[in-house]
Structures are given as structure tokens and as C-alpha cells.
mmCIF file of N, CA and C in Angstrom:
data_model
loop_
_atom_site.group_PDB
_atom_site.id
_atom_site.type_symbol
_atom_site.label_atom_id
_atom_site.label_comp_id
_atom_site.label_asym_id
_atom_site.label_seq_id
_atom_site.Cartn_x
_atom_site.Cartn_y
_atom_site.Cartn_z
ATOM 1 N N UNK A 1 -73.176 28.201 -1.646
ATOM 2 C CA UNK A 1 -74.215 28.961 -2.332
ATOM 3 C C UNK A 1 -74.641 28.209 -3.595
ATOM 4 N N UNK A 2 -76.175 27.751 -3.840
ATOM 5 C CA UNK A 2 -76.402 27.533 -4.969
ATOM 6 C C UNK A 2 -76.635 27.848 -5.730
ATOM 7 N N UNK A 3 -76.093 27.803 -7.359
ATOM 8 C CA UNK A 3 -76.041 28.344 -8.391
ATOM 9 C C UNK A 3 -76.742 27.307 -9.226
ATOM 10 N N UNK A 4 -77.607 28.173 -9.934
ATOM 11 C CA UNK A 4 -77.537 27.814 -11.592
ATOM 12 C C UNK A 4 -77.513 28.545 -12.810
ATOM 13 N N UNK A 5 -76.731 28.248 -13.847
ATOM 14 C CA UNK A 5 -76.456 28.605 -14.871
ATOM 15 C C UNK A 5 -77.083 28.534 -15.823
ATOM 16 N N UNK A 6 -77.790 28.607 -16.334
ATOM 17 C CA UNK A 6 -78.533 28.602 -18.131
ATOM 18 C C UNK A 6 -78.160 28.932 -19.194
ATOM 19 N N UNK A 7 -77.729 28.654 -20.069
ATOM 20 C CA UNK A 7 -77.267 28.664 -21.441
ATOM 21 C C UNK A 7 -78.563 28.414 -22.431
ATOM 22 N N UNK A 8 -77.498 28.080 -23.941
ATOM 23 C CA UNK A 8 -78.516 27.848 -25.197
ATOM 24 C C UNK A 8 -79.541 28.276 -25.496
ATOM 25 N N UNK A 9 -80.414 29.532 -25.142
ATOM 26 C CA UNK A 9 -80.888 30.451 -25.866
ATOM 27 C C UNK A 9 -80.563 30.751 -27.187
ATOM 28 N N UNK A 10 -81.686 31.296 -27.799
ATOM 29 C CA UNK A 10 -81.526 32.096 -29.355
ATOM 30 C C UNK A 10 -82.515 32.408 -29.943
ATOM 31 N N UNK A 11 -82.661 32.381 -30.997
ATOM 32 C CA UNK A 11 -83.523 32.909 -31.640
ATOM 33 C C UNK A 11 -83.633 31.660 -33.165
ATOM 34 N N UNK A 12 -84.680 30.892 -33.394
ATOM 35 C CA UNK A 12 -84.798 29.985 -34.310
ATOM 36 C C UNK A 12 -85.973 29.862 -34.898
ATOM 37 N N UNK A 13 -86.305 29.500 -36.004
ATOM 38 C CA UNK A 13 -87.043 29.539 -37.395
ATOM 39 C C UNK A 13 -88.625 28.131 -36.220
ATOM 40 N N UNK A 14 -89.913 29.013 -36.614
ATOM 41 C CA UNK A 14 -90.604 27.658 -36.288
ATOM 42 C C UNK A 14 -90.618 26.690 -37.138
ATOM 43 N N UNK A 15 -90.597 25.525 -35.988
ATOM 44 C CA UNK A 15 -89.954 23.939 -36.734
ATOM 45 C C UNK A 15 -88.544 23.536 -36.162
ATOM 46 N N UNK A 16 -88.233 24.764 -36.338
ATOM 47 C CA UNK A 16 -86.391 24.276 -35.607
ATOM 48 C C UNK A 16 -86.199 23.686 -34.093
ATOM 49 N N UNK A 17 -85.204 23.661 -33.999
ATOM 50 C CA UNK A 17 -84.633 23.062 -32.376
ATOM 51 C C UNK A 17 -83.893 23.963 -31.793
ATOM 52 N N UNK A 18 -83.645 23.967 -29.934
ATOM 53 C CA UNK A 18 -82.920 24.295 -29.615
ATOM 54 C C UNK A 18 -82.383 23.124 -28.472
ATOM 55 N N UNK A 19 -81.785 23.543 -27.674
ATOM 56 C CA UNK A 19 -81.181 22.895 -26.647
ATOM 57 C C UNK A 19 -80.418 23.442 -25.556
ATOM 58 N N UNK A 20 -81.469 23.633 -24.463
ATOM 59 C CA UNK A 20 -80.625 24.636 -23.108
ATOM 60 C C UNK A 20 -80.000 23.664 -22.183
ATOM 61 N N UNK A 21 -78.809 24.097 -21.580
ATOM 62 C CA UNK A 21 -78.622 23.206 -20.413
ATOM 63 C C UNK A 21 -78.709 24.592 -19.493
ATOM 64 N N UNK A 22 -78.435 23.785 -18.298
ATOM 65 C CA UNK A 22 -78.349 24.303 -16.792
ATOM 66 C C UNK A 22 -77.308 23.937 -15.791
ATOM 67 N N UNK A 23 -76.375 24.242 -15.525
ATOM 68 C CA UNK A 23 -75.112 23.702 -14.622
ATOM 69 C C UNK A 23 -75.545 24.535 -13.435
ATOM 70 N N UNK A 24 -75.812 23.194 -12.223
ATOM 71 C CA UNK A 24 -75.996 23.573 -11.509
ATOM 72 C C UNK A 24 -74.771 23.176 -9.842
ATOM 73 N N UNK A 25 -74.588 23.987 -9.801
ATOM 74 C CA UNK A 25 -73.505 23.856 -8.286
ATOM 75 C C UNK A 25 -74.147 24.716 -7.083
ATOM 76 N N UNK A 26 -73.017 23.840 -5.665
ATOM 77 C CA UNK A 26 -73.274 24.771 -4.423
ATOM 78 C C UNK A 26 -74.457 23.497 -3.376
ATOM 79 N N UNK A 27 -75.058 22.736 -4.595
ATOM 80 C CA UNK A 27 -75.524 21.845 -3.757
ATOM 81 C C UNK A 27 -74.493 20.758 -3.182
ATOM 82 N N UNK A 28 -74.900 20.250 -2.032
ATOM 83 C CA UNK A 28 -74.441 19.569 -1.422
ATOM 84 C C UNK A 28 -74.281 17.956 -1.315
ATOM 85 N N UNK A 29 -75.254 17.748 -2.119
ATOM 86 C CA UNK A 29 -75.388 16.291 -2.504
ATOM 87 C C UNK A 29 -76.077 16.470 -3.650
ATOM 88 N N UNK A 30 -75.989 14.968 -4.637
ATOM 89 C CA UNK A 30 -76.691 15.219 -5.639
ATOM 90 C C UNK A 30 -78.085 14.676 -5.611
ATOM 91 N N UNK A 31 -78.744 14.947 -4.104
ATOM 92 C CA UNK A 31 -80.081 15.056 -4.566
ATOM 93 C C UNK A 31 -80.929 16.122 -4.268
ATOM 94 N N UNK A 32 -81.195 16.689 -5.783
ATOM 95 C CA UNK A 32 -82.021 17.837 -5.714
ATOM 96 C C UNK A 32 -83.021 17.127 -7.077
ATOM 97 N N UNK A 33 -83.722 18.069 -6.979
ATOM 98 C CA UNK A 33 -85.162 17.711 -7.990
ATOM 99 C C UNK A 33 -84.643 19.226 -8.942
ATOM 100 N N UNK A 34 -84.869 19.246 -10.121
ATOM 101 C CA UNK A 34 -84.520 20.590 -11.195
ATOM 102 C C UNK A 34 -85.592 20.318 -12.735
ATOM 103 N N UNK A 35 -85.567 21.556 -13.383
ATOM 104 C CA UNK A 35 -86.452 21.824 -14.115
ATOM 105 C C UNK A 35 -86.459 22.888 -14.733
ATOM 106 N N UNK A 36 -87.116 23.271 -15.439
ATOM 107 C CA UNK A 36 -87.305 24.433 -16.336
ATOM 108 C C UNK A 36 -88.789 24.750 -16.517
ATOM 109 N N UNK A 37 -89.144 26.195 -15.886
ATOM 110 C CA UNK A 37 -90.042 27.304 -16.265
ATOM 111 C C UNK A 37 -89.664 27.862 -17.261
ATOM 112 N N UNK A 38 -90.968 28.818 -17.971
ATOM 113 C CA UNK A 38 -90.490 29.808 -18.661
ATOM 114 C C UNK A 38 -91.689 31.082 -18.524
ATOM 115 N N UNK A 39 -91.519 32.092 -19.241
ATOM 116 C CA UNK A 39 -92.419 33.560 -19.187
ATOM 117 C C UNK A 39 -92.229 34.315 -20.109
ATOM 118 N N UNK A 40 -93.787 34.651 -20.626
ATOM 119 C CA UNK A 40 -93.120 34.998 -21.747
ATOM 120 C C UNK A 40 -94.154 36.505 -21.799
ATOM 121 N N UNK A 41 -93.858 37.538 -21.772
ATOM 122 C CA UNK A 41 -94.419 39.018 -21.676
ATOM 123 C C UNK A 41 -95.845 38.950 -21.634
ATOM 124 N N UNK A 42 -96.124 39.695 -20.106
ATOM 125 C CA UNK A 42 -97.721 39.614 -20.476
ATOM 126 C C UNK A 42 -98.389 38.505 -19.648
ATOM 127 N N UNK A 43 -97.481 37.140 -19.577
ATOM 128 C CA UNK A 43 -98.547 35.976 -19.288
ATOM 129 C C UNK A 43 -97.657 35.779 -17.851
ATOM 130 N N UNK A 44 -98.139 34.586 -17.350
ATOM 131 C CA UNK A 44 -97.673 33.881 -16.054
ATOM 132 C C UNK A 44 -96.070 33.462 -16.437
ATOM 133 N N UNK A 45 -95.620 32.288 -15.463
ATOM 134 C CA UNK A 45 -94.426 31.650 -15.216
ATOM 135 C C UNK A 45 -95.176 30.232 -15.288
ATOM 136 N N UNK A 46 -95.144 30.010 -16.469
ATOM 137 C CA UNK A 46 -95.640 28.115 -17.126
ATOM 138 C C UNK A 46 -94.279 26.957 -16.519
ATOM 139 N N UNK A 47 -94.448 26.239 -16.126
ATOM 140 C CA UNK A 47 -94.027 24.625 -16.123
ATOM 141 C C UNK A 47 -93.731 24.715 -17.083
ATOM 142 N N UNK A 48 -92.643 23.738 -17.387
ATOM 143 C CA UNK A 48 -92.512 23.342 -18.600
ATOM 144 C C UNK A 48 -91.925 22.164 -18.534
ATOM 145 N N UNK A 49 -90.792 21.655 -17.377
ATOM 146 C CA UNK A 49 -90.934 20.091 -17.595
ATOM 147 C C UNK A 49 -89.423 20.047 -15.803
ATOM 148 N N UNK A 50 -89.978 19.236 -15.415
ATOM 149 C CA UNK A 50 -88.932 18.538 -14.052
ATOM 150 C C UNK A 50 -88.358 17.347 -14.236
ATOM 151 N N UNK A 51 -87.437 17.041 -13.619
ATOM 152 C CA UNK A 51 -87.421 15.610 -13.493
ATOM 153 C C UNK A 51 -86.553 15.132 -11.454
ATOM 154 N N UNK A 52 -87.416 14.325 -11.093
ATOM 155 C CA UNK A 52 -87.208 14.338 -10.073
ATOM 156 C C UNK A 52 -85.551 13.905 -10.082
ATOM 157 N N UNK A 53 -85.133 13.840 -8.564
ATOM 158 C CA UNK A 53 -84.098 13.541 -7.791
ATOM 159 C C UNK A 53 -83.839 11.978 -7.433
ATOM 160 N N UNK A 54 -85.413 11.562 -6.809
ATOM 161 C CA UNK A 54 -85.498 10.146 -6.344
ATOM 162 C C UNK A 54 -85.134 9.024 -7.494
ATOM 163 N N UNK A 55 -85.917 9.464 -8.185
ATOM 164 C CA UNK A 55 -85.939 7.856 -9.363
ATOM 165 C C UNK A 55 -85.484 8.436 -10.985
ATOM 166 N N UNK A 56 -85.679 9.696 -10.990
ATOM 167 C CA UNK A 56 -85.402 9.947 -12.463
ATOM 168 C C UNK A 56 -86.813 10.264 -13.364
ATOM 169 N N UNK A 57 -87.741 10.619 -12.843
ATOM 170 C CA UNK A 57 -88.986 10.551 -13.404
ATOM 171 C C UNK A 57 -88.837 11.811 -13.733
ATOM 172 N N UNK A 58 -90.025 12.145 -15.262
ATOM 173 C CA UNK A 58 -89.391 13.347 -15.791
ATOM 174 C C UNK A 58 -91.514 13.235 -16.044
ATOM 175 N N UNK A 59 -91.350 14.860 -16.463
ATOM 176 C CA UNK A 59 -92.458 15.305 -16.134
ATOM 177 C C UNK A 59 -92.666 16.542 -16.703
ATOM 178 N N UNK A 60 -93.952 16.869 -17.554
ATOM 179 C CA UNK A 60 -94.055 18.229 -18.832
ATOM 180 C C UNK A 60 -95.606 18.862 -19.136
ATOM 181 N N UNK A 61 -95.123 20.099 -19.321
ATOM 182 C CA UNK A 61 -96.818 20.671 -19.279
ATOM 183 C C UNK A 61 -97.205 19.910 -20.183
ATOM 184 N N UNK A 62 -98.353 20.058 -20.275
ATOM 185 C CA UNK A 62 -99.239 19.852 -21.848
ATOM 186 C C UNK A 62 -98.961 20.569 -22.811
ATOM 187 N N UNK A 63 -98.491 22.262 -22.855
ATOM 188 C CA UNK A 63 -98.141 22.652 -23.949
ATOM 189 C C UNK A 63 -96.825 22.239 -24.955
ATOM 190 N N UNK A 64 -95.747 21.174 -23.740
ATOM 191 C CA UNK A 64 -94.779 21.046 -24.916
ATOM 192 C C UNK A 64 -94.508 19.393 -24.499
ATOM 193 N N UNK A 65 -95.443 18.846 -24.468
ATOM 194 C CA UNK A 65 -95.179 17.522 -24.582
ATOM 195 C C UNK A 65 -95.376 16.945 -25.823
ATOM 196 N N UNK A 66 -94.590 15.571 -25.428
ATOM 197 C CA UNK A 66 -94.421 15.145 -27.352
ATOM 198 C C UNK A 66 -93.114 16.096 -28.123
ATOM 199 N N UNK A 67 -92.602 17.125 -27.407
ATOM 200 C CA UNK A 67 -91.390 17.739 -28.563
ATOM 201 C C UNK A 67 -90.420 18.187 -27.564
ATOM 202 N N UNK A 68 -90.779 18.685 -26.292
ATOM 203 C CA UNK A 68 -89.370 18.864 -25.408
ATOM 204 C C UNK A 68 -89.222 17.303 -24.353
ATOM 205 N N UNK A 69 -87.989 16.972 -24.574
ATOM 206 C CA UNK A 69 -87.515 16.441 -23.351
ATOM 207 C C UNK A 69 -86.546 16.686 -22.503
ATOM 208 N N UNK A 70 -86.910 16.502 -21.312
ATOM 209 C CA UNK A 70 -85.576 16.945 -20.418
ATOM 210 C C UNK A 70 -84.447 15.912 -20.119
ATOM 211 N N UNK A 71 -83.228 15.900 -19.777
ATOM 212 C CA UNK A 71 -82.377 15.157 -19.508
ATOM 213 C C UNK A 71 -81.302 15.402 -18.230
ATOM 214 N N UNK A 72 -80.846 14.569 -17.303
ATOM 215 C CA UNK A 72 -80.085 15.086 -16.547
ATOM 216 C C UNK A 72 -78.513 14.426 -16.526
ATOM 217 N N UNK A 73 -77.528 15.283 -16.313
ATOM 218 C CA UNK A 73 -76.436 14.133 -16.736
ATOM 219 C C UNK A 73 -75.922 14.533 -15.099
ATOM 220 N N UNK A 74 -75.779 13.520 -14.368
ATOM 221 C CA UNK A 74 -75.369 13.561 -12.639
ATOM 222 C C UNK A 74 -73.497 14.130 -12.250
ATOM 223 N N UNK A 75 -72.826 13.373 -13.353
ATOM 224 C CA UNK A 75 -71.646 13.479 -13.342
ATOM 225 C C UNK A 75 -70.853 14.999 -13.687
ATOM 226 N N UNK A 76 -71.754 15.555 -14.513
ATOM 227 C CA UNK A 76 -71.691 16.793 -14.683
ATOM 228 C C UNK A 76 -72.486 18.437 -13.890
ATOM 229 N N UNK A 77 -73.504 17.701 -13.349
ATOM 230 C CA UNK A 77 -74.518 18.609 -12.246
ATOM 231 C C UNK A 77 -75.226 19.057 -13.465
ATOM 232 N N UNK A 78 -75.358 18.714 -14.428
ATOM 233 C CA UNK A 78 -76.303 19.549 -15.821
ATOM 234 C C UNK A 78 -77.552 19.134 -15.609
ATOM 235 N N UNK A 79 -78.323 20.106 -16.264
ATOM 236 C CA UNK A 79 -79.859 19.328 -16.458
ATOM 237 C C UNK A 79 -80.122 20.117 -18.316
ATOM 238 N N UNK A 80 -80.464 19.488 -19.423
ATOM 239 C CA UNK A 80 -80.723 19.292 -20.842
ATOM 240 C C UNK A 80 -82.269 19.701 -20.686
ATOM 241 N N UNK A 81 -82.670 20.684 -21.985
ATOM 242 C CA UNK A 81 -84.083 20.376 -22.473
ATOM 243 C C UNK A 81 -84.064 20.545 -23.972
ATOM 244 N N UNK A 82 -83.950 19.263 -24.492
ATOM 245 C CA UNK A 82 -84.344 19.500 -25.604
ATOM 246 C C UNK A 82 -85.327 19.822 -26.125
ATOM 247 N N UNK A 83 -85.345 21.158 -26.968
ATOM 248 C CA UNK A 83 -86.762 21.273 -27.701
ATOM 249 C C UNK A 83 -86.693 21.270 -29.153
ATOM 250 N N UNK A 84 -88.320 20.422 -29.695
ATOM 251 C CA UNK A 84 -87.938 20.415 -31.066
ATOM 252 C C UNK A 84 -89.508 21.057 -31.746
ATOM 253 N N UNK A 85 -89.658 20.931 -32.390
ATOM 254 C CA UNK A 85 -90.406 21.198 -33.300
ATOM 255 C C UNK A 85 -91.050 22.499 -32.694
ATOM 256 N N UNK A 86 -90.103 23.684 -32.486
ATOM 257 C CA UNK A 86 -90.411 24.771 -31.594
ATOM 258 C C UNK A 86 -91.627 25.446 -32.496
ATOM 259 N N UNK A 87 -92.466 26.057 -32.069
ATOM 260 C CA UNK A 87 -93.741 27.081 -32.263
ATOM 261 C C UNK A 87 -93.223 28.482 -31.905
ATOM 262 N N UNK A 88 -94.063 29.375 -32.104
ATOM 263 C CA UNK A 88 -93.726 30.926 -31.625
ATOM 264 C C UNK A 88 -94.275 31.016 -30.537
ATOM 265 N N UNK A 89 -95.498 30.394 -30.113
ATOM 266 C CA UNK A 89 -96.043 30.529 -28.932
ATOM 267 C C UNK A 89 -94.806 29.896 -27.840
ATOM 268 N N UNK A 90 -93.851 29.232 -28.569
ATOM 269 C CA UNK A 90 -92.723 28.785 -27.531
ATOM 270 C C UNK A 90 -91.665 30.113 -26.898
ATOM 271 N N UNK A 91 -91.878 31.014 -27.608
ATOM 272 C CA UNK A 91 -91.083 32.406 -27.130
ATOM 273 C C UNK A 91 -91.375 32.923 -25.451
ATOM 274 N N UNK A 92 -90.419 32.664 -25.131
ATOM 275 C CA UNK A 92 -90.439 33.016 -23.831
ATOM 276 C C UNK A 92 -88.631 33.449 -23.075
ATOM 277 N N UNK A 93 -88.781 33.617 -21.913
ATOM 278 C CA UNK A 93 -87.670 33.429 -21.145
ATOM 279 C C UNK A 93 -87.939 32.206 -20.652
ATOM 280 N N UNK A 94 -86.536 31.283 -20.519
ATOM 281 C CA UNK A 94 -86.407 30.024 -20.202
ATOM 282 C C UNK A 94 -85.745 30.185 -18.794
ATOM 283 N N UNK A 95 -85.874 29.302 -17.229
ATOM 284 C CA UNK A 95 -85.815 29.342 -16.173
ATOM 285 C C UNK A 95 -84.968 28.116 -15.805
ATOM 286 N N UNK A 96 -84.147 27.930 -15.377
ATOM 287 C CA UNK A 96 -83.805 26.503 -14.736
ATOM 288 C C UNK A 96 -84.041 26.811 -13.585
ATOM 289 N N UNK A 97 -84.427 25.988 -12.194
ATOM 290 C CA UNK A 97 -84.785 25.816 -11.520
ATOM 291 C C UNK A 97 -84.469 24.370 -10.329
ATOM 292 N N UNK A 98 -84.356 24.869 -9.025
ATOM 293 C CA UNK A 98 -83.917 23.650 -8.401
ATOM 294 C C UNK A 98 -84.070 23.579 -7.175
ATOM 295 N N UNK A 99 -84.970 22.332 -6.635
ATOM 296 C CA UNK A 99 -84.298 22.096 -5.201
ATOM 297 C C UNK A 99 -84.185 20.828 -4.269
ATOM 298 N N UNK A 100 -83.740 21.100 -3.322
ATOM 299 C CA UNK A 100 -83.108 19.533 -2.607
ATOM 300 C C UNK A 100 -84.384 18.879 -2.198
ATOM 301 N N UNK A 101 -84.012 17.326 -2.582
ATOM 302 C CA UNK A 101 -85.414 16.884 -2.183
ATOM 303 C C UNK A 101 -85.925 16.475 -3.874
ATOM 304 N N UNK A 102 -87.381 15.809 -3.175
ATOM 305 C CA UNK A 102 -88.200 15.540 -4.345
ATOM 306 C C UNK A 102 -89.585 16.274 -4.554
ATOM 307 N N UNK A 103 -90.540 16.028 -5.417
ATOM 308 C CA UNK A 103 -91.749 16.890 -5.598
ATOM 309 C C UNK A 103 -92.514 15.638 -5.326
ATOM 310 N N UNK A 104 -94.023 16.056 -5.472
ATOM 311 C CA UNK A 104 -95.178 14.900 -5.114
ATOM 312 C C UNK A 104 -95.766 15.117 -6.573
ATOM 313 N N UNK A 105 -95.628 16.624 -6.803
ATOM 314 C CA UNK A 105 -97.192 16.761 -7.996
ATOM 315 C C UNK A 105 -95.926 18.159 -9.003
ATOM 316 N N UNK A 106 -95.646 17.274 -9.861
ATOM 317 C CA UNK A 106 -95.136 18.840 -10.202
ATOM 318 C C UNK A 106 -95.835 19.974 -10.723
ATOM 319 N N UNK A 107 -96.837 19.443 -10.638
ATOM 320 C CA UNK A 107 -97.779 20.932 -10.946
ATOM 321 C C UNK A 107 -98.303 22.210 -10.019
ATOM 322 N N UNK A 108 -97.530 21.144 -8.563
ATOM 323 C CA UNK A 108 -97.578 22.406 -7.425
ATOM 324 C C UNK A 108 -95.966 22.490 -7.131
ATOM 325 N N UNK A 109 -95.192 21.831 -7.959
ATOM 326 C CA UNK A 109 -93.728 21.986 -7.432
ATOM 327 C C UNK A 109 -93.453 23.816 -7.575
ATOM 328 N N UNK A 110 -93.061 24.148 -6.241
ATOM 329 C CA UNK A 110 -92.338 25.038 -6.176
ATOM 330 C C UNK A 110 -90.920 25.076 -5.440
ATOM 331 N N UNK A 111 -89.781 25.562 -6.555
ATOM 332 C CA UNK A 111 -88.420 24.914 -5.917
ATOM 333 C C UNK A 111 -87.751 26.632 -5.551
ATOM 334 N N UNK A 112 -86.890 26.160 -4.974
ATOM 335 C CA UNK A 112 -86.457 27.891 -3.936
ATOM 336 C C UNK A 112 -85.084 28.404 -4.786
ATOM 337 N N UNK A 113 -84.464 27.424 -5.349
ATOM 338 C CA UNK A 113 -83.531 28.540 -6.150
ATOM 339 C C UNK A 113 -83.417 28.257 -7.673
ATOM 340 N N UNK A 114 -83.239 29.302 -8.612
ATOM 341 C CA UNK A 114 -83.274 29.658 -9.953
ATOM 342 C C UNK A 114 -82.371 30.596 -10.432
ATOM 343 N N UNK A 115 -82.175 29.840 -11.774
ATOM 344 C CA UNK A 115 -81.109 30.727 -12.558
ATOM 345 C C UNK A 115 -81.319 31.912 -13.533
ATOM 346 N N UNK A 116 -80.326 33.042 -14.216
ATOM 347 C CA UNK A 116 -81.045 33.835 -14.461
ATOM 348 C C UNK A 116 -81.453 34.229 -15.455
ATOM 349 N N UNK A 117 -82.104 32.809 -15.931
ATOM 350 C CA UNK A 117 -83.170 32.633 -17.164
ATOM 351 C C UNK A 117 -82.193 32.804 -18.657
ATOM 352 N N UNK A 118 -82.611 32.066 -19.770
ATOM 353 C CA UNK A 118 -82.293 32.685 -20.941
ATOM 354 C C UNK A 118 -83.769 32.518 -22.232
ATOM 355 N N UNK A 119 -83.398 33.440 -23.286
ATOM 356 C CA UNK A 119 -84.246 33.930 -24.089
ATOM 357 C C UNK A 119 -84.253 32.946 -25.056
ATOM 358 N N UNK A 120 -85.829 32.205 -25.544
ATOM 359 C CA UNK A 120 -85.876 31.884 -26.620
ATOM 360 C C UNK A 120 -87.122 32.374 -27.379
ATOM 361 N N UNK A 121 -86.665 32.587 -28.727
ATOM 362 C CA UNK A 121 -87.101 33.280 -29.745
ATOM 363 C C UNK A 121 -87.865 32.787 -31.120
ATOM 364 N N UNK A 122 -88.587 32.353 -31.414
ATOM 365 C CA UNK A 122 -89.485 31.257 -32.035
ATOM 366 C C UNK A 122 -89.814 32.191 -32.789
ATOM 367 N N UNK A 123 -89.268 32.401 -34.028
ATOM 368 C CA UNK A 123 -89.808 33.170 -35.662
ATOM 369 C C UNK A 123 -90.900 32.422 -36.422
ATOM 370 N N UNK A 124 -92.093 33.003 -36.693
ATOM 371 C CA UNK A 124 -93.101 32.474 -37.687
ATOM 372 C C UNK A 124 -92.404 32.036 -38.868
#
């Protein structure tokens, strides 16, 4: 069964940082493609950044490029998003996300299993 986990949520001052990981198990090999959505009351389920399986290519909306990056560490099954210079419009629920295989376009990536989200909180 595949799992993922999400951590590092909170609640932080705009300007500040956070940093979520995602431990993900149950897959079977380590190639899956993973990422992070988020939603934030009211609006859709935004992209926010992938990084494939095949080569390592990493990939981010327009709203948080230039300040989040994602990271994956293989040895551990984790996947990292650092975010920095957070906004309030960054308030959302945060999503990790995953699946076997690679994407073509991540802007139509849709992956089949997800974790069960954590909260970040972006104070004016």
C-alpha cells in the first residue's frame, strides 16, 4: 500500500520560511514521479512544483517560482519543498503527491496517490 506522509506545516510571519517533507513508502521501486499541490479555501488545487522520476527534473507554478524549491533525497523515499520568502497568498493546505512512472507536461500531471495534506499559514 502506498503511503505518503507530510509534515512541516505551521504558521509563519510573511518573509519567513518553511520546509515540508513527504516520506513516501509502499512503492515498489524507486521510480515514481512526486510533488506537491496545495488549496487554499474557496479556490482550486494549484501545482506547485514536481520533480520527475526519470532524470531528476524539477518543475514549479509561476506563483512560487524563484522562492520554493523542491528536493528529493532517494535513500530516504523523502521528497523536500523548501519555501522562502513566503507571502499570505501562500496560505493554503499543502499536498504531497505521487506516482509510478514519469509526467510529459506537469501542468497536466495527474498522479493517483496523495498524502493527507498539511497546513501552511502565511501572517501579514
Amino acid at each position: 500500500e502506498v503511503q505518503l506522509q507530510a509534515s512541516g506545516g505551521g504558521l509563519v510571519q510573511s518573509g519567513g520560511s518553511l520546509r515540508l517533507s513527504c516520506a513516501a513508502s509502499g512503492f515498489t521501486r524507486d521510480d515514481y514521479s512526486i510533488g506537491w499541490f496545495r488549496q487554499a479555501p474557496g479556490k482550486e488545487r494549484e501545482r506547485v512544483s514536481g520533480i520527475k522520476n526519470s532524470d531528476g527534473s524539477t518543475y514549479y507554478g509561476d506563483s512560487v517560482k524563484g522562492r520554493f524549491t523542491i528536493s528529493r533525497d532517494n535513500a530516504k523515499n523523502t521528497v523536500y519543498l523548501q519555501m522562502n520568502s513566503l507571502k499570505p497568498e501562500d496560505t493554503a493546505v499543502y499536498f504531497c503527491a505521487a506516482d509510478p512512472g514519469t509526467f510529459l507536461l506537469f501542468r497536466l500531471w495527474a498522479p493517483r496517490y496523495w498524502g493527507q495534506g498539511t497546513q501552511v499559514t502565511v501572517s501579514s
